[in-house]
Coordinates of C-alpha atoms and ligand atoms in Angstrom, one line a residue:
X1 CA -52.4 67.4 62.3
X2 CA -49.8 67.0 59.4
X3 CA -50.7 68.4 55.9
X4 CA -49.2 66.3 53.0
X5 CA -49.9 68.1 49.6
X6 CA -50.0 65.8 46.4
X7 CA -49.8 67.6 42.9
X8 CA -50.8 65.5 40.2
X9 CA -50.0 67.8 37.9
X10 CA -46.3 67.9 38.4
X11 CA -45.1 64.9 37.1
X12 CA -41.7 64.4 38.4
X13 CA -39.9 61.4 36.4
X14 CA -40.3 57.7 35.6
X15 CA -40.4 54.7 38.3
X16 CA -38.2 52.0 37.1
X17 CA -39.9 48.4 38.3
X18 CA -35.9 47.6 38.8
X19 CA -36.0 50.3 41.7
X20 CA -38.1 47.1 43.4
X21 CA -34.9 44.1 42.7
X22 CA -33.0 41.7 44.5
X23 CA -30.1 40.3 45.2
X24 CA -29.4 36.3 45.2
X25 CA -26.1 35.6 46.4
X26 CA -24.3 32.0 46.8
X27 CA -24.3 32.7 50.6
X28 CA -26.0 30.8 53.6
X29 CA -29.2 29.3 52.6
X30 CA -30.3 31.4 49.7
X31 CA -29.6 29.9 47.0
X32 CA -29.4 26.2 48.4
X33 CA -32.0 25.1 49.8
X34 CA -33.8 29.0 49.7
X35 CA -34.4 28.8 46.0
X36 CA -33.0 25.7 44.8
X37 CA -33.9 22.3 46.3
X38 CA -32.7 20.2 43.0
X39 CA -35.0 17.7 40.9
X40 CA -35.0 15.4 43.5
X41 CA -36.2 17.0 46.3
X42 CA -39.2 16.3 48.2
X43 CA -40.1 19.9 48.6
X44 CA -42.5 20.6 45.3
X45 CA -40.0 21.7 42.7
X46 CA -39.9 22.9 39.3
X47 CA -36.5 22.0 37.5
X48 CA -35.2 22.2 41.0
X49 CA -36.3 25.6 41.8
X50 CA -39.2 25.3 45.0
X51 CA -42.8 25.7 43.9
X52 CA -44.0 27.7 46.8
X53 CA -40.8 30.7 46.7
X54 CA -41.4 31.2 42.8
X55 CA -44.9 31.4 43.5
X56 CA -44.7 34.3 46.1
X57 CA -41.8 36.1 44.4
X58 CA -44.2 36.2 40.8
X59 CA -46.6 37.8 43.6
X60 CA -44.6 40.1 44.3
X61 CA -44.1 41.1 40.6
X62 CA -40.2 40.9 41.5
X63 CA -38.2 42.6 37.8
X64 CA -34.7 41.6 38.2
X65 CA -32.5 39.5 39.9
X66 CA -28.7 39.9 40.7
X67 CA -26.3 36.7 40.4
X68 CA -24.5 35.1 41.5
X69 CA -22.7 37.6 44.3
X70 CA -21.7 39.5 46.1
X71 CA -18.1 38.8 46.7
X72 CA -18.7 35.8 45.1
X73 CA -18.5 36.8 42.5
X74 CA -15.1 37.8 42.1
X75 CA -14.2 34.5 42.8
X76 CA -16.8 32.7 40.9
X77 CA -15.4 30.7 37.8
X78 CA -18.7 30.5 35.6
X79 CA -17.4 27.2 33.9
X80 CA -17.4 25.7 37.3
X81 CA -21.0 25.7 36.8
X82 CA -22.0 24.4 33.6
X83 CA -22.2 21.1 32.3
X84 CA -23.3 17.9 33.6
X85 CA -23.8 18.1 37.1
X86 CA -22.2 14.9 38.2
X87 CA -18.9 16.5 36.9
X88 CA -18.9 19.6 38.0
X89 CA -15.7 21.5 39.9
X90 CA -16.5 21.6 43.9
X91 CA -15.2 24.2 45.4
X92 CA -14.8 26.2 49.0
X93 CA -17.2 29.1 49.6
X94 CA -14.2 30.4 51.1
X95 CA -15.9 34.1 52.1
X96 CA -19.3 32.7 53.2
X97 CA -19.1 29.9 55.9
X98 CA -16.4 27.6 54.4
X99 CA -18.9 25.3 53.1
X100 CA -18.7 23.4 49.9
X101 CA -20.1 24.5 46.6
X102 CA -20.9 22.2 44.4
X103 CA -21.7 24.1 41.4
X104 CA -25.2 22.6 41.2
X105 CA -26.5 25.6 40.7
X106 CA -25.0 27.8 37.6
X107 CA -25.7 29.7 34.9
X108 CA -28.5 27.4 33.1
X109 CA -30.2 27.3 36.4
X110 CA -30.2 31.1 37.4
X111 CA -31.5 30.9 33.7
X112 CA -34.6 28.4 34.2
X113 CA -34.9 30.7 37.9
X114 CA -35.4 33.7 36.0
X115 CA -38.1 32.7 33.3
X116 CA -40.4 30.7 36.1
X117 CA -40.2 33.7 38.1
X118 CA -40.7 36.2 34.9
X119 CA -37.9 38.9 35.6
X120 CA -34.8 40.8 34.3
X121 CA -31.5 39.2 35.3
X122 CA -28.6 41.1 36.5
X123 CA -25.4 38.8 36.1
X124 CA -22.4 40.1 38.2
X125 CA -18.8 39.1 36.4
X126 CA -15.9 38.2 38.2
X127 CA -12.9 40.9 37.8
X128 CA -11.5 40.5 41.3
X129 CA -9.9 36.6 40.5
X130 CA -11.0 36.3 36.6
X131 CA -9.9 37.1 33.6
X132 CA -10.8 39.2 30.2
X133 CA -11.0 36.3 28.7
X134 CA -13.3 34.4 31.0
X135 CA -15.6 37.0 31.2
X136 CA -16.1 37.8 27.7
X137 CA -17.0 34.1 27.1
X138 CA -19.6 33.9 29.7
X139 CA -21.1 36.5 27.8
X140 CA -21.0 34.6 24.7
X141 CA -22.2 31.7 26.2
X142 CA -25.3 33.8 27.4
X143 CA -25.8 35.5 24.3
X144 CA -24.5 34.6 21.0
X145 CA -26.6 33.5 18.6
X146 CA -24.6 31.3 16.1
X147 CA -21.8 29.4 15.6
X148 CA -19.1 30.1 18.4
X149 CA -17.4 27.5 20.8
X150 CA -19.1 29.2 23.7
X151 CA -22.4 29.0 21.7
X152 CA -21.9 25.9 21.0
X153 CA -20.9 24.7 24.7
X154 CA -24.2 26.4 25.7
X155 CA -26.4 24.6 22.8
X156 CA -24.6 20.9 24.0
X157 CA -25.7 21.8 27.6
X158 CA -29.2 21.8 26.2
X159 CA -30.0 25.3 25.9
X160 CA -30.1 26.1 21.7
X161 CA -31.1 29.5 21.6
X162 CA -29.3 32.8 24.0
X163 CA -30.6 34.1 26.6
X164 CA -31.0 38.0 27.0
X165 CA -28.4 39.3 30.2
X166 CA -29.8 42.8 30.6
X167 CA -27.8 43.7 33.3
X168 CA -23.6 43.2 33.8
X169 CA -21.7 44.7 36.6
X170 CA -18.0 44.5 36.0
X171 CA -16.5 43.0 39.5
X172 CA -18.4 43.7 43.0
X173 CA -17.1 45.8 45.8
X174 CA -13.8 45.8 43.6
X175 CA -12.3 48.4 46.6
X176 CA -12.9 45.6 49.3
X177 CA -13.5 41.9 48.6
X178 CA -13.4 42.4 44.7
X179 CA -9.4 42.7 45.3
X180 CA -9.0 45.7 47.1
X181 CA -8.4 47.7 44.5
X182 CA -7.9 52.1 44.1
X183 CA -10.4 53.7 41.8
X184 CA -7.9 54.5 39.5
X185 CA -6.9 51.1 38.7
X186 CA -10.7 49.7 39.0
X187 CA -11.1 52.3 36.8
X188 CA -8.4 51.4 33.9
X189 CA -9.2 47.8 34.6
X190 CA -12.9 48.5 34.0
X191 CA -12.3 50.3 30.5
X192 CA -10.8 46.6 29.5
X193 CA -12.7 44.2 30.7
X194 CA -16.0 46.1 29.6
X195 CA -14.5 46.2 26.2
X196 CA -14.9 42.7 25.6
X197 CA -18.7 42.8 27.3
X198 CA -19.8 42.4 23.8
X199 CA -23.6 43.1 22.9
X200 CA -23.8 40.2 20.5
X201 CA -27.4 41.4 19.8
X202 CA -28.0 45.4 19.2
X203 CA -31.4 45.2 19.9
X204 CA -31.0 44.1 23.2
X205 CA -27.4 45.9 24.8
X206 CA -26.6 45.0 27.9
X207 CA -26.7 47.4 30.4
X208 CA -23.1 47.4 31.8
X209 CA -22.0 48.6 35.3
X210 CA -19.1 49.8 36.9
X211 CA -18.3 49.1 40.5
X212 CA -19.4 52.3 42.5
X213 CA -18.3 53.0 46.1
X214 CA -18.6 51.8 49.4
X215 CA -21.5 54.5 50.8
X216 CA -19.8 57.9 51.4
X217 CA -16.7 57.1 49.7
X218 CA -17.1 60.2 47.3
X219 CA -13.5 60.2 46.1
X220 CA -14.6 56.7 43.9
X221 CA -17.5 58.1 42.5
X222 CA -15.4 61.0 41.2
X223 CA -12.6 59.2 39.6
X224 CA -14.0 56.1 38.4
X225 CA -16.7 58.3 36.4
X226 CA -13.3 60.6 35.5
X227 CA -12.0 57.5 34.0
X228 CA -14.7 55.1 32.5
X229 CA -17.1 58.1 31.7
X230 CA -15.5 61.9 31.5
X231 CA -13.0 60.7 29.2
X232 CA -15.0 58.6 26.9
X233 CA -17.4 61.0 25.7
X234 CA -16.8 60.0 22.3
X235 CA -18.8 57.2 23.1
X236 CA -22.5 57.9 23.6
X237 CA -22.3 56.5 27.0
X238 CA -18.8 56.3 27.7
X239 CA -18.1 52.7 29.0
X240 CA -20.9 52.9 31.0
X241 CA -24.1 52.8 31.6
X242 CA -24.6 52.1 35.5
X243 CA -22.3 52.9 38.5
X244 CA -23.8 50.7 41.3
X245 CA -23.7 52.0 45.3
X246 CA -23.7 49.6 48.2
X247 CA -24.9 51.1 51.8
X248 CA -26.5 48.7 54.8
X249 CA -28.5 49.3 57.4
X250 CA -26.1 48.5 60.4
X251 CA -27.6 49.8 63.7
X252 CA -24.7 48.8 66.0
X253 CA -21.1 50.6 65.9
X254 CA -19.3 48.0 65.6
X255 CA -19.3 44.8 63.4
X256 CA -18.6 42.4 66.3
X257 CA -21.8 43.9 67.7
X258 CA -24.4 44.9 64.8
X259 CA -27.1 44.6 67.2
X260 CA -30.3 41.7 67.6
X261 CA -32.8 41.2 64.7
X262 CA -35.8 40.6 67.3
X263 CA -34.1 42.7 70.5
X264 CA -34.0 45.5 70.6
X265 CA -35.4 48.9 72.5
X266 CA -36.8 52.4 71.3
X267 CA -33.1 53.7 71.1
X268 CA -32.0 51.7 68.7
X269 CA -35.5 51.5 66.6
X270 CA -34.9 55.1 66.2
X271 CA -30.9 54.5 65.5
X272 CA -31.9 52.3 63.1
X273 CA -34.2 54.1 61.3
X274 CA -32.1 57.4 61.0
X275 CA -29.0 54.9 59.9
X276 CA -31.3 54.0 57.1
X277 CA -32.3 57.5 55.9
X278 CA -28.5 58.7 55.5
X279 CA -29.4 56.6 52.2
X280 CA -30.9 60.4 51.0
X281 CA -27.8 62.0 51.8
X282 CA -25.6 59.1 50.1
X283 CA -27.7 59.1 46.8
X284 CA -27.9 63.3 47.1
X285 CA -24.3 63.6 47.2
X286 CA -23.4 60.7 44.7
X287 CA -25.5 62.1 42.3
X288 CA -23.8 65.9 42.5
X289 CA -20.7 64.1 42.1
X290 CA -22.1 62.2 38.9
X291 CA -24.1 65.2 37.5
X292 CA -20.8 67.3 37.3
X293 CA -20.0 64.3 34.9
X294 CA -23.1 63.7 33.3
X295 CA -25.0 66.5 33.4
X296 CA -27.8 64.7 30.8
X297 CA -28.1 61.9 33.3
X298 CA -27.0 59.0 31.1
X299 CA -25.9 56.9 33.8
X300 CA -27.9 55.6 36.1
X301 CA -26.9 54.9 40.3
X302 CA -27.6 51.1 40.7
X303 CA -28.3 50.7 44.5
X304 CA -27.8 47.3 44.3
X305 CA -27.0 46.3 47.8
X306 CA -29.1 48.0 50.7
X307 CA -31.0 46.8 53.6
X308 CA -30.5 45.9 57.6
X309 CA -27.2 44.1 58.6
X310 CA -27.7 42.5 62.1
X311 CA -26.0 39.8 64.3
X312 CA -27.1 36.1 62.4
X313 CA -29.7 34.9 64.7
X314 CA -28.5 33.1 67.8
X315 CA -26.9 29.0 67.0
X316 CA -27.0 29.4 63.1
X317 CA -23.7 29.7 61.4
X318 CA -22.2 33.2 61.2
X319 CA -21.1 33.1 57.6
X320 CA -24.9 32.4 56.7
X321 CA -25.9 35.8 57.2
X322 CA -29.2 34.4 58.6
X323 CA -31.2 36.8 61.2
X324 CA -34.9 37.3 61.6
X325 CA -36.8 40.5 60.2
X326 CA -39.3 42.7 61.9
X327 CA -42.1 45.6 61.8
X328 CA -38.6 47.7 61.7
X329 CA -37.3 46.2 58.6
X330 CA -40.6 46.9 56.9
X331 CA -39.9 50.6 58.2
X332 CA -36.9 50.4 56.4
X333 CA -37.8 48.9 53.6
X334 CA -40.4 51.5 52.8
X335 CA -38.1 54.6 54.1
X336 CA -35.8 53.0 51.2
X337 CA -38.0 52.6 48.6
X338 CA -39.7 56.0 49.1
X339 CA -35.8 57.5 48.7
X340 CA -35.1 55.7 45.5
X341 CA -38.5 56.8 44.5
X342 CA -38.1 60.3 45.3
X343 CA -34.8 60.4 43.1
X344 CA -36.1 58.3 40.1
X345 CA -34.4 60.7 37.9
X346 CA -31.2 59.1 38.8
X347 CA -31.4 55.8 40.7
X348 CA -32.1 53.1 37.8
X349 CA -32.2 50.0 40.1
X350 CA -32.1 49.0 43.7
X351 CA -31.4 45.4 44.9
X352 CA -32.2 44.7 48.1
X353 CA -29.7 42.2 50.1
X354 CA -30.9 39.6 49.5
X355 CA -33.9 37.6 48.5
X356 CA -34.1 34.8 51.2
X357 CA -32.4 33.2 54.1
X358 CA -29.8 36.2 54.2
X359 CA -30.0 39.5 55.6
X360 CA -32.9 41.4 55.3
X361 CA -34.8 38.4 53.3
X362 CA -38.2 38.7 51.9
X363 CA -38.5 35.0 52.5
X364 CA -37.4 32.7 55.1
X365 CA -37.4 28.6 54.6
X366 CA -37.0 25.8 57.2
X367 CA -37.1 22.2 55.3
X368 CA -40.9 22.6 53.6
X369 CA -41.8 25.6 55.2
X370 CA -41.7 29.0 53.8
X371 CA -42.9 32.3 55.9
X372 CA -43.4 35.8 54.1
X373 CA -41.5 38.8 56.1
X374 CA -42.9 41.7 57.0
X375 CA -40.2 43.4 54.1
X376 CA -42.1 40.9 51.5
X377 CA -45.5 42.7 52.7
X378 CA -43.9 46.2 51.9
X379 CA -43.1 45.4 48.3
X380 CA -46.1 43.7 47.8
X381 CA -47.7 46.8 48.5
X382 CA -45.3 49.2 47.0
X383 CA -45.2 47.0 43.6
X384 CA -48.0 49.3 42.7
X385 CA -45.6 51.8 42.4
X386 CA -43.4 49.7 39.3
X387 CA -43.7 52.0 35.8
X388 CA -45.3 54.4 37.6
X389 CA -45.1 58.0 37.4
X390 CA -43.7 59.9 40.6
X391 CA -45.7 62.9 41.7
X392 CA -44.5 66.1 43.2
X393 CA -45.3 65.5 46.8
X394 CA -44.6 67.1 50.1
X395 CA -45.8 66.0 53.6
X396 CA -45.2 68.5 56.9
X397 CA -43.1 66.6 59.4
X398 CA -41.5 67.0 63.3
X399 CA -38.1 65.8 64.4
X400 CA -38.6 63.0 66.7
X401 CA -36.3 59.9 68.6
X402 CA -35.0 59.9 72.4
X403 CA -31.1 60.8 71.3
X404 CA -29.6 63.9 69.6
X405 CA -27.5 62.3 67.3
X406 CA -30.5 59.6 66.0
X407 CA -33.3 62.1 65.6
X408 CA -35.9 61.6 62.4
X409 CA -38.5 62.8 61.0
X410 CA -41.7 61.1 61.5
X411 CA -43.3 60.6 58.2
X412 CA -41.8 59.6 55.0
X413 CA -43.8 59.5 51.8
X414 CA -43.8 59.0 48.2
X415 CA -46.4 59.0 45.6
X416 CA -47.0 58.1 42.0
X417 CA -49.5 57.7 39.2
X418 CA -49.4 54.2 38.8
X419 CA -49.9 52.1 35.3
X420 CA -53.7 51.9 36.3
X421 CA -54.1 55.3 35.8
X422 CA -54.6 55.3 39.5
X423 CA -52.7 57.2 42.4
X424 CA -50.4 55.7 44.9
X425 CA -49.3 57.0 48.2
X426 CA -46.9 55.8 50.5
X427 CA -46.4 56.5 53.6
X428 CA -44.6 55.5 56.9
X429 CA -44.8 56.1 60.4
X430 CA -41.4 56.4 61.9
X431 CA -42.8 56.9 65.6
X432 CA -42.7 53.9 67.9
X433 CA -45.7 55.2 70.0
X434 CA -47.6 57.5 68.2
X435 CA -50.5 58.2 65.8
X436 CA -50.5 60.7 63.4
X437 CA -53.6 63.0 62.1
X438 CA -52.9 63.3 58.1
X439 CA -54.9 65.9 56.1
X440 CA -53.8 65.1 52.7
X441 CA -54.5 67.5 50.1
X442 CA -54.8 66.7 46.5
X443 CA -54.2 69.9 43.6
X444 CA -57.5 70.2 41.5
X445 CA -57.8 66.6 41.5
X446 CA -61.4 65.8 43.7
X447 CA -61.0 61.7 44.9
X448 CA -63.7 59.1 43.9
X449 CA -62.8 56.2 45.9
X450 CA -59.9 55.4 48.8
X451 CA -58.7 51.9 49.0
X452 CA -56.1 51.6 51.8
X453 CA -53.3 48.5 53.2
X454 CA -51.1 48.6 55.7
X455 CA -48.7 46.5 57.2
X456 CA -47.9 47.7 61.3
X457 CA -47.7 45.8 64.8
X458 CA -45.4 46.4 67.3
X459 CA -41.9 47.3 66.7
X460 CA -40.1 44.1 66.9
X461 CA -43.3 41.8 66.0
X462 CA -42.2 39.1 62.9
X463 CA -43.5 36.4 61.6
X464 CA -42.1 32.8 62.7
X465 CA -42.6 29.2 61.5
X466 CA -44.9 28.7 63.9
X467 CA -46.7 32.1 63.8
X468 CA -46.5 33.0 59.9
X469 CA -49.1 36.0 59.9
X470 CA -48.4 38.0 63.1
X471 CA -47.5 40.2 60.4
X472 CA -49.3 40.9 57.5
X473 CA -51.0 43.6 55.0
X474 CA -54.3 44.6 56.8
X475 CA -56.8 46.4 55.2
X476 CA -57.0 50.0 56.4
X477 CA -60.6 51.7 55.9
X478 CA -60.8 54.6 57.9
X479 CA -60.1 57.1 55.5
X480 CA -62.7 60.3 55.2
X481 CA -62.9 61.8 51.7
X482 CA -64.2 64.9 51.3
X483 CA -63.8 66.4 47.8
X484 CA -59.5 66.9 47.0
X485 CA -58.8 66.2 50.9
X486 CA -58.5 63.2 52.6
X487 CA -58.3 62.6 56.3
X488 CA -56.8 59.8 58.4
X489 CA -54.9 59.0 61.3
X490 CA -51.5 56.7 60.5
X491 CA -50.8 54.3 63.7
X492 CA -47.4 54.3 64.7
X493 CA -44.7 51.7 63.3
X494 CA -46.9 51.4 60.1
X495 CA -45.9 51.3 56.6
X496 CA -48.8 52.4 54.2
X497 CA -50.8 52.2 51.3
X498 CA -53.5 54.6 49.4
X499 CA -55.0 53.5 45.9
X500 CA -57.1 56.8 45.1
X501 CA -59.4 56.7 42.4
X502 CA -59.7 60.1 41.0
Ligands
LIG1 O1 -24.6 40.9 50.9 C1 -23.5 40.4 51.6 C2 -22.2 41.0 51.2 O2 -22.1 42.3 51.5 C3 -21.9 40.9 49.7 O3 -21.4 39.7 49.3 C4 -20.9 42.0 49.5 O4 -21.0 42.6 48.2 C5 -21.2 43.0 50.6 O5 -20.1 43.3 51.4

């Protein structure tokens, strides 16, 4: 029996909906053919943009969407991608696949994408192979309201009024594919390029983030917030207002060999799953390194790359990124989203990597068909947790896994007080074979009603084309409440949710 103590009374901090984002590269099938299937298309389309995927991602209450890379980009030339589409710039997707991109797809379309689905939008500028210039008048493309030549390009493109960009990340991964850079000259280079970021309307400033490091990479933390942050106190938030961190899920040791999607054995569920809780340690240490900076917490850590890395799955193209996602990737989905939970006081926004067709997708398409992964089913059930409140929470847990080095613990909770005035709890099972007894303990807070959902199966069970609801939310009833406490047994490889009226 494992005691889990919930105090309502301690509110701890506020759940941003954008801890639940995504990520929509222009890589393998996600954009093409993912989201966008053009006017043409058979598949039922809105303006291009596929019927069914907009449908299940407003389900999913999805709040903001990142654009258009990735390491793309830092190589992405925004006027590429505007216009009429018959003239616009092909070019070679030179990091993903070598394929050709024909620009279909640009900024009026991520635009139209972003209203039918009803969320925040998160546009990614290109510092790595762009210029001030350039990126200064995308923004006032986006969001100048007036006469301007940009505004003007904008309004003879057929879009008369701005749109609102709430979020803008300065360059991507500007250490790596962003142009290998050193913090201290991403840094400098930030300061000027952010400059010209302008916030054409007051009322609505965008949110403006700085390239944050590659997972433990502490030194870049340190010395980009030295340099875009320390030294521009002057400023109410320096230059900045987000420094974004980027960790995956990679079971295998090396990146010829990541490891299978679908095979795999009890050694490397558990691998897996302690690879994905070193996200705690990341965001703990990170966020010492940012509170000696910014002690008030003005800046928020924008996790926005995370999820499972694997090999692609077997005969598709390697550059596509595409593999297949199991009852493990909704473990680590909702070991992830309880983290960012747990440190709401910091982490801003999370985007998992990345919406469809690539990596660990919430959606999968083939032609006409679309198939919901077991990660869709976890933020389905989790949205409940968007605006909440988090709740102080504590669970009793036991180190388990079959090696030394990839122990865990076996439960893995977060809880809130939702918008419906209602409390959430989430839990996971990390065991492979067992079932846990849960006595769950409520502070001076006696429960009227239990509702519970669950999504669980066996370890590698997924959904397929053919088989689209092996896994899916279940409804879980056997919960005994008895005054403040609540008792139930969690099965093992189970993600779950409690909705307690109290
Ligand atoms: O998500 C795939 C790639 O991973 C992104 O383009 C890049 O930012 C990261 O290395």
């Amino acid at each position: 029996m494992y005691n889990f103590y919930i105090n309502p009374k301690n509110k701890k901090g506020h759940i941003n909906p954008e801890l639940q984002g995504h990520f929509s590269e222009h890589l393998g099938r996600c954009i093409y053919e993912g989201l966008y299937v053009g006017e043409n298309s058979d598949i039922p389309n809105v303006n291009g943009m596929r019927k069914d995927v907009v449908e299940a991602l407003r389900e999913l209450k999805l709040p903001v969407l990142r654009w258009p890379g990735g390491c793309f980009a830092d190589e992405y030339h925004w006027r590429d991608g505007v216009g009429p589409k018959e003239i616009r710039k092909k070019m070679i997707n030179t990091h993903w696949g070598g394929v050709l991109e024909d620009n279909s797809f640009g900024t009026n379309e991520f635009m139209e994408l972003t209203e039918q689905i009803g969320c925040k939008r998160y546009i990614n500028g290109n510092m790595g192979s762009g210029t001030v210039q350039e990126m200064s008048e995308w923004v006032e493309y986006m969001t100048f309201d007036g006469v301007s030549p940009m505004a003007d390009m904008r309004k003879a493109n057929g879009h008369e009024k701005p749109w609102k960009v709430d979020f803008f990340g300065v360059g991507n991964e500007n250490w790596g594919c962003g142009g290998n850079m050193t913090p201290e000259f991403y840094g400098n280079n930030y300061r000027r390029y952010q400059t010209f970021v302008r916030n054409y309307d007051p009322k609505n400033p965008i949110f403006k983030i700085a390239c944050g490091p590659n997972g433990n990479e502490y030194e870049w933390t340190d010395v980009v917030l030295e340099t875009c942050f320390r030294k521009a106190q002057e400023r109410e938030h320096g230059f900045m207002d987000g420094l974004s961190l980027h960790y995956y899920t990679v079971p295998g040791d090396e990146w010829e060999h990541k490891g299978s999607a679908t095979q795999f054995d009890e050694k490397e569920w558990y691998k897996t799953l302690s690879k994905t809780l070193f996200m705690e340690e990341l965001i703990s240490r990170h966020t010492q390194i940012m509170d000696k900076h910014d002690k008030d917490h003005k800046i928020g850590l924008i996790v926005d790359e995370w999820g499972t890395w694997y090999d692609v799955e077997p005969g598709t193209n390697p550059g596509f990124l595409y593999q297949q996602n199991t009852v493990r990737d909704a473990l680590v989905a909702g070991i992830n989203l309880n983290i960012f939970n747990k440190h709401c006081d910091r982490v801003r926004m999370a985007n998992i990597a990345q919406l469809i067709n690539v990596l660990q997708a919430v959606i999968l398409t083939d032609g006409d068909k679309m198939i919901k992964t077991p990660t869709y089913h976890v933020f389905n059930m989790y949205k409940a947790h968007q605006n909440g409140t988090l709740l102080d929470s504590h669970i009793e847990t036991d180190c388990i896994g079959l090696e030394d080095k990839y122990m865990v613990p076996n439960l893995n909770e977060s809880v809130s007080l939702g918008e419906d005035g209602k409390i959430h709890v989430t839990l996971t099972n990390l065991s492979a074979k067992d079932a846990y007894d849960i006595r769950t303990v409520l502070t001076d807070t006696p429960v009227k009603e239990v509702k519970g959902e669950i999504v669980t199966g066996k370890m590698n069970a997924h959904n397929t084309f053919d088989a689209p609801e092996t896994v899916k939310v279940q409804a879980f009833d056997d919960v005994k409440a008895n005054g403040n406490e609540l008792c139930f047994a969690i099965p093992a490889c189970s993600v779950l949710h409690l909705t307690l009226t109290v």
